[in-house]
Each structure stands twice: as C-alpha cells, then as structure tokens.
Amino acid sequence: MQFNGKEHLVWSLNNYLGLANHPEVREADAKAAADYGMAYPMGARMMSGNSIHHEELENNLAEFVGKADAFLLNYGYQGMVSIIDSLVDRNDVIVYDGESHACIIDGLRMHMGKRFVYQHNDMESCEKQLERATRLAEQTGGGILLITEGVFGMSGAQGKLKEVVELKKKFNFRLLVDDAHGFGTMGKTGAGTHEEQDCIDGVDVYFATFAKSMAGIGAFVAGDKEVIDYLRYNMRSQIFAKALPMPMVLGLKKRFELLKSKPELREKLWKIANQLQTGLKERGFNIGVTNTMVTPVFLQGDLYEATTLTKDLRENYGIFCSIVIYPVIPKGLILLRLIPTAAHSSEDVERTLAAYSEMGEKLKSGYYKENKMAVA
Ligand SMILES: Cc1ncc(COP(=O)(O)O)c(C=O)c1O
C-alpha cells in the first residue's frame, strides 16, 4: 500500500485469499464494467433489478455452503441487520454471543421482543440463556433464534458452532451464523466454519460477506428454500434498495470461481498465518486465543504508546497495521490485529517478525513513553 507516497507492507487488508489483485479478477472486473457500466441493474431485485447472473451466483453459493438456496445482499452490515429484523417478531426470543459484531447488535436493536446474551463462547452460559428463552417462548408462543459467529474477527476465536448445534438436542431453537471471516478460509473446501466443525446441517441460516475472502462488496444469506424465499420478499434492506451492480456480480462470480478451483490460495493463506503465529509466539508475543488465521497481538501500554509504536512501525520499518484500543478492548491494552493473506510472502512475515521483536523490546524499555520525540 502507498501511504503518504511511500510503499508499505500492510497487515490490515480484507483480502484473505489475495484475490483483490489477481489478474483474472482484475480482468473480469474491468470487462464487466466495460460491458455494463456501473448503472445496471437500475432497480431492486423484486422490481427490475434481477438478472441471470445474480441468480446464478446465488445458486452456486447455496450449493457450495451446503444449503438449498441463497439470497444476495448489498452489504454485509445492513444485510445482517435486516435478516434479524425479518426473521423474528415480538413473540420470538433471541439468544446471542456477547462478543457479536456490531451488525448483529444493531439487528437486535430492531427486535421488539426479548433477547438474552450469553458470555462469549461460554456453553454453560449459553445453556442458561436458552433455558430462560425457552420459558419465555412457551408463554409468548414464539420461537428462539440463536445468533453467533463462525470466526470472531477481533480475537480470531472460532464460535463453538458444533457445541451450539449439540444443544438442539435439549432445546428447540434455530441457529443463525455470521461467517464473515470463515467463508472461503475455513473448512476442507473453504465453505466455512460450519464445514470446518462438521456441522453444516445444524446451521439453519448461514450468512457471509464478500468483503473478506472475496475482496468485494456485498454478502449473502443461505438456508432452506422457504426461509430464503421468505427473506427474499421480506428483507427491507433489499426490497427497498437497488440490486448489486452488474460489474460487482460478474466480478464476484470470477472471485468465487477462483475461490473454489484454487485451493492453493487457501493453503498459502494458512502457510503465512502459521508462519506468522508461530514466529510471534516464539518471540514471546501474546496472540490470545486465536485458532484461525486472524492474528491479534496484545501488548501492554497506554494510548500514547499505542499511537507512537504504530507510527514507528509505519515510518521506520515500512509496516502498516491498524491498532485497536480502549473502549474496544480493556484500558492499558493495545491490540495490533494482523490479517494474513495469500498475497503475503514468507519474506514479508520474516521482515514483520524482526520489526515486531525490535518494537516489543522498545515498548518494554519505555522507549515509546519516554522518548516522545524519538519517532515523531
Ligand atoms: C463479523 C462481521 N459481520 C459483518 C460484517 C460486515 O460486512 P460488510 O463489510 O460486507 O458490510 C463484518 C465486516 O467487518 C464482520 O466482520
């Protein structure tokens, strides 16, 4: 990436499989823009905005993630808000993971009925909330929707999908999974975290965005035919909005074709992720509980140190990585979240590890605190 006119090695791009600059993707994007322009289609899907390409992409996505049908969404964030809004009414009860993404939380805000939060990935807490939800649903006559994620994007922890699905033996609920980070990266074929954990059928409604492994815009939701048809005609974010533009749909078709036919891209991503995570651990860095490619590095320091060390990495080592600080994480902690991709090389990882070692030593020595002008 160019930053202030200088080349930087970046660890903060949503491009897991390195498709963004793949020559076939660039060519497909350019050709589709030349063929259609950016304007088509010029209506919502239900009105004049449908095309065989939209439908073909939906059918292929559904098959790939092991569901009967799929529906394209213009954006992941607003899609999830609208899915939640459509699936439940005031009699239904939602049970959800405490570290859910903002799009899930904002979807919950639309819900007129009750919701119960369980502690992040804590199955005991989840069971307790399902008990409460069951008691309430018996009174209201509604159903229960449990919402969690396939891969939590900040910590890199997988949602415990298989264990949640097991709870269906005890409780009557349906499961909605946001697999924004797992689609294309997790599982034997890259179908997602439900494939990785061998519980494809237990996930009733599967959601993923194109913004991560597909390096695109838009998202999709997949599930049983009746559920997807219901969403097709009830999701306000789609009914009352223009469909995804043709160049994006055609570009997504190409990305998806490569995602399916080039397992070497996923293998490369995991090679880079493993090299990076092993190297960081060997150097004594705390990478938390990640069991996916998302690589958080937790450091101790205040806000000044966080911004100064980021600037040091960027200006003096040519390494760009976004930081996360309080209130997203507790005060006194700094989180550098690295997103490995298939576009990184082993040399990139070695260069980053060497820079992180020096940065870590400097942080420990108080360099970023005391020598305030050192990297200014
Ligand atoms: C877990 C999760 N869900 C949904 C989204 C939103 O997706 P989009 O960028 O397609 O709106 C994101 C993106 O940050 C995400 O990480």
PDB file of C-alpha atoms and ligand atoms in Angstrom, residues 76-77 101 103 149 178 180-181 209 211-212 218, ligand 1:
ATOM      1  CA  GLY A  76     -22.950  -7.450   4.966  1.00  0.00           C
ATOM      2  CA  TYR A  77     -23.616  -4.983   7.742  1.00  0.00           C
ATOM      3  CA  HIS A 101     -20.230  -7.980  15.663  1.00  0.00           C
ATOM      4  CA  CYS A 103     -24.182  -5.634  12.690  1.00  0.00           C
ATOM      5  CA  GLU A 149     -20.248 -16.039  14.572  1.00  0.00           C
ATOM      6  CA  ASP A 178     -22.344 -14.794  10.743  1.00  0.00           C
ATOM      7  CA  ALA A 180     -17.890 -13.187   7.511  1.00  0.00           C
ATOM      8  CA  HIS A 181     -14.328 -14.343   8.228  1.00  0.00           C
ATOM      9  CA  THR A 209     -19.933 -11.205   3.375  1.00  0.00           C
ATOM     10  CA  ALA A 211     -15.834  -8.172   1.834  1.00  0.00           C
ATOM     11  CA  LYS A 212     -13.200 -10.521   3.264  1.00  0.00           C
ATOM     12  CA  GLY A 218     -21.942  -7.417  -0.786  1.00  0.00           C
TER      13      GLY A 218
HETATM   14  C1  LIG B   1     -18.421 -10.496  11.521  1.00  0.00           C
HETATM   15  C2  LIG B   1     -18.777  -9.471  10.504  1.00  0.00           C
HETATM   16  N1  LIG B   1     -20.043  -9.392  10.062  1.00  0.00           N
HETATM   17  C3  LIG B   1     -20.418  -8.475   9.150  1.00  0.00           C
HETATM   18  C4  LIG B   1     -19.521  -7.553   8.638  1.00  0.00           C
HETATM   19  C5  LIG B   1     -19.993  -6.501   7.686  1.00  0.00           C
HETATM   20  O1  LIG B   1     -19.756  -6.856   6.366  1.00  0.00           O
HETATM   21  P1  LIG B   1     -19.682  -5.775   5.172  1.00  0.00           P
HETATM   22  O2  LIG B   1     -18.328  -5.160   5.231  1.00  0.00           O
HETATM   23  O3  LIG B   1     -19.936  -6.594   3.952  1.00  0.00           O
HETATM   24  O4  LIG B   1     -20.766  -4.755   5.416  1.00  0.00           O
HETATM   25  C6  LIG B   1     -18.194  -7.617   9.043  1.00  0.00           C
HETATM   26  C7  LIG B   1     -17.209  -6.657   8.468  1.00  0.00           C
HETATM   27  O5  LIG B   1     -16.467  -6.026   9.142  1.00  0.00           O
HETATM   28  C8  LIG B   1     -17.804  -8.587  10.010  1.00  0.00           C
HETATM   29  O6  LIG B   1     -16.544  -8.666  10.451  1.00  0.00           O
END
